[in-house]
Amino acid sequence: MALKSTRIKNEQLEAHLFRVRALTGFVLVAFALLVLAGRFFWLQIVQHDEYATRSTQNRVHLRRLPPPRGLIYDRNGVLLADNVPAFRLDVVPERVENMDEMLDQLGMIIPLSDQDIKDFRRSLKQHRAFQSVPLKLRLNEDEIDRFAINRWRFPGVDVVPYLSRNYPQGALFAHVVGHVGRISAEELKHVDPDRYDGTTHIGKTGIERYYESQLHGEPGYEVVEVNADQRVQRVLQTHPPVPGESLYLSIDARLQKAAYQAFQGQAGSAVAIDPRNGQVLAMVSVPSFDPNLFVGGISSTDYTQLLKDPEKPLLDRAIRGGYPPGSTVKPFIGLGGLELDFRKPSDTVMSTGVFYIPGQVRGYRDDQRNGAGRVDLVQAIEQSVNTYFYKLVYDMGIDKLSTWMAQFGFGKPTGIDLPGEAAGVLPSREWKRIHRNQPWFIGETVISGIGQGYWVVTPVQLASALATLADGGVPHRPHLLIATRKGIDGKRTPVKPPAPGKPIAHDPKDWQVVRQGMIAVVNGDKGTARGLGDGFPYVIAGKTGTAERYSRTTNAYEDRTNLEALARRHRALFEGYTPASDPRIAVAVVVEHGAWGGSVAAPIARKIFDAWLAEQPPGSLPPPTVPKKPDAASGGTP
Amino acid sequence: MMQPLVMRLRRFAVRLWEHKRLDWPLMSALMLLAGVGLITLYSAGDESMRLVVNQALRFLLGGALLLLISRISPRDLRTWTPWLYSFSVLLLVIVAIVGEGRGAYRWLDLGVVRFQPSELLKLTTPMMVAWYLHPRHLPPSWKHILGAAVLIGVPAGLIAEQPDLGTALLVGAAGTFVLFLSGMGWRRILFLLGLVLLAAPAAWPFLHDYQRQRVLTMLNPESDPLGAGWHIIQSKIAVGSGGFFGKGWQHGTQSHLEFLPEHTTDFVFAVFGEEFGLFGVLLLLGLYLFIVGRSLWIAAQARETYARLLAGSIGLSFFVYVVVNGGMITGLLPVVGVPLPLISYGGTSAVSLLAGFGVLMSIHAHRKMLK
C-alpha cells in the first residue's frame, strides 16, 4: 500500500516535472532556432553581397564571339575565299572527368581521326581555363544527330556552330590565296590573345597569312546565362563582333584559270604582271592542291601524300621556286651593254660556235654548232647568240654586271605581298664570298652572261624585272591587294599602290633596240619563238630561255630530236609582254621539265595573252597592229 | 467470448466518428506547412506538376493515417507498444540480412509499396521508451536509464549500420527526448553528455569514409569546391544570394540552373531561402516553432505519463529535423540525409511525420478520458 500511495503522489510530481522539462525543452528549441535564424541572417544579410556576386558568377558568363573572317575576291569580284556555316565539337576540359575515357566513348558515336585527337591534345596543353577546345571540325548532319541523342553522356562536350573557311576555286588559287588552319601553339604566342579568343583558325599561307590582321576583324562578346553544365540557357546581352575586311586581289580569275590549264599538269609556274603598276594579273604554280583539305584538319594520309609527291604540289613555285634564268637575262644584259657604253647598237660580234677567254683553253659554246655568224644586239637577242653575251660580260666584268642587274630586282625578294618569298641569286663577287667563301673566277662571269652558273631567279622576280623592262625602266613592286571592303555592305575602297621605285637611268634609244630584239624573237624569221604571235592582234615581245639543270659532262652537241631526254635536263623559260608599243601585260613562264623555252614555255605565255585579250573591255586598248609575217614587225631582222 | 470484442469494436467505431477530435491550431499549422511545401516544391522541381501531385498524394495518405491514429486511444497504443516495437526492430534485422553486402540498403520492397523500416522506428522507439518508463519511479534511476539506453541503442545502431546516420540520429534523439522529459537529473544528463563528447573522437575510425569526408567538408568546403564541397558551397550561395526578400518564387537561379544538387529533397530549404529570402525563412522557422510549442502544450495537457512523454518527444523530434536540415544547408552541420519536414520531397518521411502527429492528436483528443 505504501508503494501505491507514493505512486499517486508521484503522478502529480511527474506531471509537474514534465511541465518544467517541456518548458525547458521549448526554450532550448527556441534558442536553437534563434541560432539558425542568426545563421540565415549572417548569410542572407551580412554576406549577401558576396553570395549574390558568386551566384551571378555561377550563371552569367561572357562568351566571346569570334569575328567572321573577311572574304577574298579577284579583281572582278569573283569569290576566292568565303565562309560557310558549319558545326564543330567543342570540349571544356575542366568539365570532363576522365578525358581518355570520354574520347573513347565519344569515338564510338562520332568517328575521331588520329589527327583530330592529336590536334586536340596539342590544343589542350595551351588552352585557357574553362575555355572550350575544338575537337572535331565540320561535323556532318548524321554526326550532329548522333551526338544530340548522346549529349547527356558527355558533360563539357557540345556542338557549336561556326563559320568554316571555304575556297570555291579549289586548287586554282591554293598558293596565292593560301589557306587557314588551326592556330598552333607557336602562332598563339604571337597574336593578341583577346583578339583570338574563340577563334580557331588563322591564315597559314598566302594572302590569308599576309593580310591576317585585316582579314581577322575584332571579336565581340555575349553575356549568357549558363546552367551548372555550362550549357547556355539564354543570351542576356550581345556586343556583335566587327567582321574582318574583305580583300580584292589584282588577279583575274579567268586569266588565272587559263594560265593554270595551259600547263596541262606539267610542273612549273607562270606570273603575269601589269607593267604600268605592278599589279599581279595571274600567278600559278603547278601542280597544286585543294586548300580546303587544310581547313577542317587534313588527314595524315592526305598530308603525307602531298609531302611525298615528287612534284612538290605544296611548293609555291611562283615565289619560292628557284630556277636558272638561262637566256631570259640576255635582254637585260644587252641593255646594260648599251647603257654602260660597252656596246653601240650597231656593234657586231662573230659567232663561230665556241668562245674562248683569251689565254684559256676551255671553250664556251653557242647553241648552234657552227655559230650564227656576225650578229648585232638585235640579232643576238632574236637568235639567242651566246657568244655575243659571253664577250659582252667579259668586257663588262662581274661587278658592273651585278650592279646593273640588281636594279631590276634580281637577287632580292620583290616585296610582293605574300609571305615566304625567296631571294634568288644574283651572281656577284660578294655573294660568292659570303656563300662559298671563294674568290671570283672570270669563267663564272662568262657563263653568268647567258643566265647560267650561280644565277637563281623566281618566276615572280623574272616577271617583275620584265615588267620594269617593258615599262621603260620604272620599277613597280609587284602586289596583289588592290582594294578592301569593310563589313558586308561596305564600299570597295582602293588601296594605295606601293610607290614606284627609282627609274633606272637610261637612253630611250637603247631601250628601243632591246625591244626590237625581243620583238624579233617572236616575229623575226630566225626568232627562237617565231610564230608565237600568229593571229594575235598586237605585237608580242619576248625572250626564250632554256636553262640547264646540270652542267654538261661532254662537249657533244645535243641531238635535238630526243626531247624526252632533254626535258629531263632542261628547264624551259619564256618571258614576254604585249602590246610591244604600250605594254599592258608581262608574263614569265617556267616549265620545270621543258625541252626548249620556245617550244614548251612560249605557247603557255601565248595562251595567257589570249585569255588576257578576251578579258579587255572594248576601247581600253589601242587599235590592233596585226603584224604580217615576217617583215611587219617593227624593226625586225634586217 | 464474442460479446466483449463486438462491444469494443462498436465503441471504437463510435469514437472514430466523434467530433472535436483534432487540435485545430496544430492541424491548421500542419496544413499551412504542407501548402508551403507544395508551393516550394513546384518551383524547386522546375515547375513540374508531377512532383507536386505525388507529394500531395503522400500528404493525403499521411493525413488519412493521422485521422485514423487520432481515433486510437493512447491506452490502446500503450498496450500495443511492445509488439509494434518488436515488429519494427524485426523488420530492421530482416533488412540488414537481406541487404548483406550491398552498400547502403534501407528499403523493404513489399511489391506495391517500398518503405524504409527505419521510418517506423522514429515513432516506435519513443513509444517503447515511454512504455518502459511509465510505470517506473520518475525521475528514472541509473538502472532504468540503462534499460532505456538499450531500447534506444539497438534500433539506432542497426540503422547507423545501414548506413543511414541521419535517421539513426533522429531515432536516437526521439528516444533520448523521452528520457529528458521524464525528468532525468541534470547532473546525469551532463555526465552522459560529457561521456558522449569524450567518446566522439573514438568513434571517428568507425565512420565510413564518406561520412568522415562530409565532416571534413563541412569544416572546409572550399578545399574541394567542385567535388565534396560543391553541395555546401552551392547551398550557401543559394541562401546568401536570396537576401532579405529573396529572388522571388520560381526565380531561384541556383536551383533552376541546376547548380544546387538535390534541390527538391535534402536541399529544398536552400531553394526556399533563395526564393523567399530571410523574410520567408523567419516566417517558416516561426511556423515550425509554433508547431513544436503547440505539441509540447498538448503533451503538458495529458494526464498520463506514457502519453505525456510520447507527445513531448514527438514535438521535440520535429524540431531536430528542422535544426539539422537548416544547419546542413547553411554549412553549420555536416551533410546528413535529414529532410526538411513536410517540405522536402519524399514519401516515407512525410507519411511517418504525419503519423506521429496522429499520435499527438489522439493524445489531445483523449486528454480527459484517461484516469
Short mmCIF file of C-alpha atoms in Angstrom, two decimals, chain A residues 21 62 112 138 141 193 239 267 375 402 408 465 497 502 547 551 599 602 615 621:
data_model
loop_
_atom_site.label_atom_id
_atom_site.label_comp_id
_atom_site.label_asym_id
_atom_site.label_seq_id
_atom_site.Cartn_x
_atom_site.Cartn_y
_atom_site.Cartn_z
CA ARG A 21 11.07 19.88 -18.71
CA LEU A 62 31.00 36.17 -71.04
CA LEU A 112 37.53 10.83 -84.47
CA ARG A 138 32.91 20.23 -89.92
CA GLU A 141 24.34 16.14 -90.10
CA PRO A 193 45.00 36.50 -77.03
CA HIS A 239 28.03 43.03 -78.44
CA ALA A 267 55.31 21.25 -113.18
CA VAL A 375 75.40 39.45 -135.31
CA SER A 402 75.69 42.57 -110.97
CA PHE A 408 65.86 45.08 -112.00
CA ALA A 465 62.11 42.51 -113.95
CA PRO A 497 49.56 51.05 -104.63
CA LYS A 502 63.68 54.98 -108.68
CA ALA A 547 68.40 26.57 -118.78
CA SER A 551 76.48 21.27 -116.07
CA SER A 599 58.50 25.26 -127.93
CA ALA A 602 56.27 30.23 -125.02
CA GLU A 615 39.15 39.99 -120.85
CA LEU A 621 43.35 49.07 -125.86
#
